[in-house]
C-alpha positions as a printed NumPy array, in Angstrom:
array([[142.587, 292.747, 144.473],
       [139.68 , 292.134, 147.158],
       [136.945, 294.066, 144.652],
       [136.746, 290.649, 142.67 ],
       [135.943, 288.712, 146.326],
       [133.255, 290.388, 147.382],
       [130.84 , 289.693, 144.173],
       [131.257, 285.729, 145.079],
       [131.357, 286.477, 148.764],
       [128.716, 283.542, 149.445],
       [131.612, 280.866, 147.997],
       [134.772, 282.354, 149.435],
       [135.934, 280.746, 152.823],
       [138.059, 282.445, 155.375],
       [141.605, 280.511, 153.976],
       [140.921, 282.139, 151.045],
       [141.426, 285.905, 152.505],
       [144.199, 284.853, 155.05 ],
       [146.221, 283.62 , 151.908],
       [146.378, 287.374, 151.112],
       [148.013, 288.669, 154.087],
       [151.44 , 288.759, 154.209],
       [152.082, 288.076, 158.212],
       [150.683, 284.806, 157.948],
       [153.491, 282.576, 158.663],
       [153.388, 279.039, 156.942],
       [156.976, 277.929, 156.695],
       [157.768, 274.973, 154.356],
       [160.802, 272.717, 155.001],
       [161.395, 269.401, 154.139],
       [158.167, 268.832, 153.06 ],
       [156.567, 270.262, 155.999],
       [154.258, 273.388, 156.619],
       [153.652, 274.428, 159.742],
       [150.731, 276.903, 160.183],
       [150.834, 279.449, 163.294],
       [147.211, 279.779, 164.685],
       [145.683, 283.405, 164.239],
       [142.833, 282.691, 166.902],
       [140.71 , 280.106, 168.793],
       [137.3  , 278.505, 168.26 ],
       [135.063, 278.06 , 171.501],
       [132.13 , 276.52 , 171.372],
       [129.303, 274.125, 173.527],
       [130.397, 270.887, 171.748],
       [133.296, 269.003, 173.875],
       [135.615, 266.673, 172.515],
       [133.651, 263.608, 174.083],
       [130.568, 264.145, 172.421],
       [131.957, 265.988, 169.444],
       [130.606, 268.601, 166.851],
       [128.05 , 267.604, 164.78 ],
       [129.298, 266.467, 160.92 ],
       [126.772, 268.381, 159.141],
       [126.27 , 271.49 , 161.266],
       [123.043, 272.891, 159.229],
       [121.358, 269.805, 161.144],
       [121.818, 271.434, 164.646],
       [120.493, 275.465, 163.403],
       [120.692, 276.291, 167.298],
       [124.402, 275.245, 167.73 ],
       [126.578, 278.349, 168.104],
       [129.914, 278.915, 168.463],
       [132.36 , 282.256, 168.824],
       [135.609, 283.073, 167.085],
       [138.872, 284.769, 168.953],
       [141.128, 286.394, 166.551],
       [144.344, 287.196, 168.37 ],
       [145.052, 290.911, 167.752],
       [147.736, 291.061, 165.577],
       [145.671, 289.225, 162.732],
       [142.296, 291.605, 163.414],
       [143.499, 293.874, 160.894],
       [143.566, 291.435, 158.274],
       [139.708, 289.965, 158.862],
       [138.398, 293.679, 158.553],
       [136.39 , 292.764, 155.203],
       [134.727, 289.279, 156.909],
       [131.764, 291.562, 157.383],
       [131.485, 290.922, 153.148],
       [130.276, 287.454, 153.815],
       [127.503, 286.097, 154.984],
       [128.76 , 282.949, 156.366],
       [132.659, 282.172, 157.431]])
């Protein structure tokens, strides 16, 4: 299933991969979905001044990913990709 991914690995986005693994919990009811977080996003940017719209315009911003460790397993090929 994933040997088909990694040939467009430049297109695919991290949704994408997530939608394969089967702990992800998205319940739908009553035309709902509720989506359980699988990590947290830190970077310099604050909610005052905001992230920049169209990131490639700020090359030096950086930012840092924390996938909570039950979901780790599941990101294992992210290392296909050369952007997330």
């Amino acid at each position: 299933m994933f040997a088909c991914l990694k040939q467009s690995r430049n297109s695919l986005v991290l949704l994408l991969i997530l939608s394969f693994y089967p702990c992800i919990k998205a319940q739908t009811t009553q035309k709902q979905i509720r989506y359980t977080p699988i990590g947290t996003f830190y970077s310099d940017y604050t909610p005052k001044t905001g992230a920049p719209r169209q990131g490639i315009l700020m090359p030096e911003g950086k930012g840092k990913i924390k996938i909570f460790k039950e979901y780790q397993s599941a990101l294992k090929m992210l290392d296909w990709f050369e952007y997330i």
